[in-house]
PDB file of C-alpha atoms in Angstrom:
ATOM      1  CA  UNK S  16      -4.851   2.872  96.840  1.00 76.00           C
ATOM      2  CA  UNK S  17      -8.585   2.762  96.242  1.00 80.00           C
ATOM      3  CA  UNK S  18     -10.119  -0.680  96.523  1.00 88.00           C
ATOM      4  CA  UNK S  19     -13.634  -1.749  95.725  1.00 95.00           C
ATOM      5  CA  UNK S  20     -14.831  -4.701  97.759  1.00 97.00           C
ATOM      6  CA  UNK S  21     -17.832  -6.825  96.862  1.00 97.00           C
ATOM      7  CA  UNK S  22     -19.709  -9.085  99.225  1.00 98.00           C
ATOM      8  CA  UNK S  23     -22.973 -10.962  99.425  1.00 98.00           C
ATOM      9  CA  UNK S  24     -22.545 -13.635  96.803  1.00 98.00           C
ATOM     10  CA  UNK S  25     -23.403 -17.243  97.423  1.00 98.00           C
ATOM     11  CA  UNK S  26     -25.268 -20.346  96.330  1.00 98.00           C
ATOM     12  CA  UNK S  27     -29.046 -20.085  96.039  1.00 98.00           C
ATOM     13  CA  UNK S  28     -31.856 -21.933  94.306  1.00 98.00           C
ATOM     14  CA  UNK S  29     -33.912 -20.725  91.371  1.00 98.00           C
ATOM     15  CA  UNK S  30     -36.362 -18.040  92.432  1.00 98.00           C
ATOM     16  CA  UNK S  31     -34.440 -16.955  95.493  1.00 98.00           C
ATOM     17  CA  UNK S  32     -32.790 -13.601  96.177  1.00 98.00           C
ATOM     18  CA  UNK S  33     -29.412 -12.168  97.045  1.00 98.00           C
ATOM     19  CA  UNK S  34     -28.167  -8.689  97.830  1.00 98.00           C
ATOM     20  CA  UNK S  35     -24.684  -7.766  96.757  1.00 98.00           C
ATOM     21  CA  UNK S  36     -22.775  -4.932  98.385  1.00 98.00           C
ATOM     22  CA  UNK S  37     -19.930  -2.821  97.078  1.00 98.00           C
ATOM     23  CA  UNK S  38     -17.888  -0.763  99.485  1.00 96.00           C
ATOM     24  CA  UNK S  39     -14.777   1.369  99.126  1.00 93.00           C
ATOM     25  CA  UNK S  40     -12.513   3.623 101.071  1.00 84.00           C
ATOM     26  CA  UNK S  41     -12.823   7.340 100.521  1.00 84.00           C
ATOM     27  CA  UNK S  42     -15.547   9.044  98.512  1.00 87.00           C
ATOM     28  CA  UNK S  43     -15.206   7.242  95.188  1.00 89.00           C
ATOM     29  CA  UNK S  44     -18.649   5.646  95.372  1.00 92.00           C
ATOM     30  CA  UNK S  45     -20.417   8.847  96.411  1.00 91.00           C
ATOM     31  CA  UNK S  46     -18.832  10.971  93.678  1.00 92.00           C
ATOM     32  CA  UNK S  47     -19.048   8.700  90.644  1.00 94.00           C
ATOM     33  CA  UNK S  48     -21.307   6.447  88.670  1.00 95.00           C
ATOM     34  CA  UNK S  49     -21.041   2.886  89.926  1.00 97.00           C
ATOM     35  CA  UNK S  50     -21.704  -0.220  87.877  1.00 97.00           C
ATOM     36  CA  UNK S  51     -22.228  -3.895  88.479  1.00 98.00           C
ATOM     37  CA  UNK S  52     -20.809  -6.219  85.838  1.00 98.00           C
ATOM     38  CA  UNK S  53     -20.902  -9.987  85.666  1.00 98.00           C
ATOM     39  CA  UNK S  54     -18.931 -12.642  83.875  1.00 98.00           C
ATOM     40  CA  UNK S  55     -20.126 -16.191  83.422  1.00 97.00           C
ATOM     41  CA  UNK S  56     -17.732 -19.023  82.499  1.00 93.00           C
ATOM     42  CA  UNK S  57     -16.795 -18.851  78.832  1.00 95.00           C
ATOM     43  CA  UNK S  58     -18.609 -15.550  78.309  1.00 97.00           C
ATOM     44  CA  UNK S  59     -17.585 -11.922  78.087  1.00 97.00           C
ATOM     45  CA  UNK S  60     -18.069  -9.577  80.980  1.00 97.00           C
ATOM     46  CA  UNK S  61     -21.359  -7.706  80.670  1.00 98.00           C
ATOM     47  CA  UNK S  62     -22.799  -4.613  82.276  1.00 98.00           C
ATOM     48  CA  UNK S  63     -25.701  -5.525  84.545  1.00 98.00           C
ATOM     49  CA  UNK S  64     -26.690  -2.246  86.177  1.00 98.00           C
ATOM     50  CA  UNK S  65     -25.483   1.321  86.696  1.00 98.00           C
ATOM     51  CA  UNK S  66     -26.345   4.116  89.078  1.00 98.00           C
ATOM     52  CA  UNK S  67     -25.300   7.750  88.663  1.00 96.00           C
ATOM     53  CA  UNK S  68     -24.562  10.228  91.431  1.00 94.00           C
ATOM     54  CA  UNK S  69     -28.151  11.481  90.945  1.00 95.00           C
ATOM     55  CA  UNK S  70     -29.353   7.874  91.371  1.00 95.00           C
ATOM     56  CA  UNK S  71     -30.432   7.473  87.781  1.00 97.00           C
ATOM     57  CA  UNK S  72     -30.300   3.790  86.948  1.00 98.00           C
ATOM     58  CA  UNK S  73     -29.895   1.562  83.917  1.00 98.00           C
ATOM     59  CA  UNK S  74     -30.240  -2.198  83.603  1.00 98.00           C
ATOM     60  CA  UNK S  75     -29.408  -5.035  81.300  1.00 98.00           C
ATOM     61  CA  UNK S  76     -32.633  -6.073  79.585  1.00 98.00           C
ATOM     62  CA  UNK S  77     -32.534  -9.581  81.011  1.00 97.00           C
ATOM     63  CA  UNK S  78     -32.475  -8.360  84.623  1.00 98.00           C
ATOM     64  CA  UNK S  79     -34.977  -5.508  84.245  1.00 97.00           C
ATOM     65  CA  UNK S  80     -37.712  -5.846  86.851  1.00 97.00           C
ATOM     66  CA  UNK S  81     -35.762  -8.429  88.864  1.00 98.00           C
ATOM     67  CA  UNK S  82     -32.627  -6.548  89.916  1.00 98.00           C
ATOM     68  CA  UNK S  83     -32.384  -3.163  91.621  1.00 98.00           C
ATOM     69  CA  UNK S  84     -29.263  -1.073  92.106  1.00 98.00           C
ATOM     70  CA  UNK S  85     -29.159   1.491  94.873  1.00 98.00           C
ATOM     71  CA  UNK S  86     -26.666   3.649  96.710  1.00 96.00           C
ATOM     72  CA  UNK S  87     -26.249   4.553 100.362  1.00 94.00           C
ATOM     73  CA  UNK S  88     -23.945   7.545 100.454  1.00 90.00           C
ATOM     74  CA  UNK S  89     -24.000   7.651 104.238  1.00 89.00           C
ATOM     75  CA  UNK S  90     -22.456   4.204 104.360  1.00 88.00           C
ATOM     76  CA  UNK S  91     -20.397   4.722 101.198  1.00 90.00           C
ATOM     77  CA  UNK S  92     -21.921   1.650  99.605  1.00 95.00           C
ATOM     78  CA  UNK S  93     -23.749   0.527  96.491  1.00 97.00           C
ATOM     79  CA  UNK S  94     -26.068  -2.461  96.469  1.00 98.00           C
ATOM     80  CA  UNK S  95     -27.500  -4.824  93.907  1.00 98.00           C
ATOM     81  CA  UNK S  96     -30.700  -6.497  95.028  1.00 98.00           C
ATOM     82  CA  UNK S  97     -31.266  -9.576  92.894  1.00 98.00           C
ATOM     83  CA  UNK S  98     -34.660 -11.276  92.961  1.00 98.00           C
ATOM     84  CA  UNK S  99     -36.151 -14.210  91.088  1.00 98.00           C
ATOM     85  CA  UNK S 100     -32.712 -15.549  90.315  1.00 98.00           C
ATOM     86  CA  UNK S 101     -32.247 -18.141  87.584  1.00 98.00           C
ATOM     87  CA  UNK S 102     -29.301 -20.352  86.612  1.00 97.00           C
ATOM     88  CA  UNK S 103     -28.596 -17.871  83.793  1.00 97.00           C
ATOM     89  CA  UNK S 104     -27.636 -15.329  86.464  1.00 98.00           C
ATOM     90  CA  UNK S 105     -24.770 -17.533  87.629  1.00 98.00           C
ATOM     91  CA  UNK S 106     -21.555 -15.528  87.295  1.00 98.00           C
ATOM     92  CA  UNK S 107     -18.891 -13.626  89.124  1.00 98.00           C
ATOM     93  CA  UNK S 108     -20.261 -10.160  89.869  1.00 98.00           C
ATOM     94  CA  UNK S 109     -17.926  -7.166  89.868  1.00 98.00           C
ATOM     95  CA  UNK S 110     -18.285  -3.648  91.171  1.00 98.00           C
ATOM     96  CA  UNK S 111     -16.788  -0.945  88.932  1.00 97.00           C
ATOM     97  CA  UNK S 112     -16.387   2.796  88.894  1.00 95.00           C
ATOM     98  CA  UNK S 113     -14.846   5.027  86.225  1.00 92.00           C
ATOM     99  CA  UNK S 114     -13.260   8.125  87.684  1.00 90.00           C
ATOM    100  CA  UNK S 115     -12.330  11.059  85.447  1.00 89.00           C
ATOM    101  CA  UNK S 116      -9.018  12.451  86.657  1.00 88.00           C
ATOM    102  CA  UNK S 117      -8.431  15.536  84.508  1.00 89.00           C
ATOM    103  CA  UNK S 118     -10.162  18.102  82.291  1.00 92.00           C
ATOM    104  CA  UNK S 119      -9.153  16.203  79.156  1.00 88.00           C
ATOM    105  CA  UNK S 120     -11.340  13.335  80.283  1.00 86.00           C
ATOM    106  CA  UNK S 121      -8.662  10.811  81.166  1.00 90.00           C
ATOM    107  CA  UNK S 122     -10.128   8.225  83.473  1.00 90.00           C
ATOM    108  CA  UNK S 123      -9.119   5.513  85.867  1.00 93.00           C
ATOM    109  CA  UNK S 124     -11.189   2.356  86.129  1.00 94.00           C
ATOM    110  CA  UNK S 125     -11.549   0.757  89.513  1.00 95.00           C
ATOM    111  CA  UNK S 126     -12.676  -2.848  89.839  1.00 96.00           C
ATOM    112  CA  UNK S 127     -13.352  -5.104  92.739  1.00 96.00           C
ATOM    113  CA  UNK S 128     -12.169  -8.715  92.804  1.00 97.00           C
ATOM    114  CA  UNK S 129     -15.679 -10.031  92.365  1.00 98.00           C
ATOM    115  CA  UNK S 130     -18.133 -12.180  94.266  1.00 98.00           C
ATOM    116  CA  UNK S 131     -19.465 -15.506  92.999  1.00 98.00           C
ATOM    117  CA  UNK S 132     -23.196 -15.947  92.524  1.00 98.00           C
ATOM    118  CA  UNK S 133     -24.371 -19.470  91.775  1.00 98.00           C
ATOM    119  CA  UNK S 134     -28.006 -20.289  91.132  1.00 98.00           C
ATOM    120  CA  UNK S 135     -28.980 -23.940  91.096  1.00 97.00           C
ATOM    121  CA  UNK S 136     -31.968 -25.285  89.197  1.00 93.00           C
TER     122      UNK S 136
END
């Protein structure tokens, strides 16, 4: 059973930084696009950042220039460096990967359990 495990969340003040880590058993992170999502209380889950196997990246507009997603295939990990944090970044952050399992394009979605990020003003 593949499990994604997030770590690195915590309580910080406005303007501070955190680095989130996503790890998994096996090669799932090395072989697939990996995303970071977040969900704030009372809001829908939103895609924050993605990184492909070729390390192409995409970001939510509101985090562009402040957050950076990266991968370390040697350590089978994906990171989200978050700088200049604001209270609006407060949420549970989830690691996700969509794995295509057959030629018809059927896919399995893997999610971690999330890590809480709280930014105080």
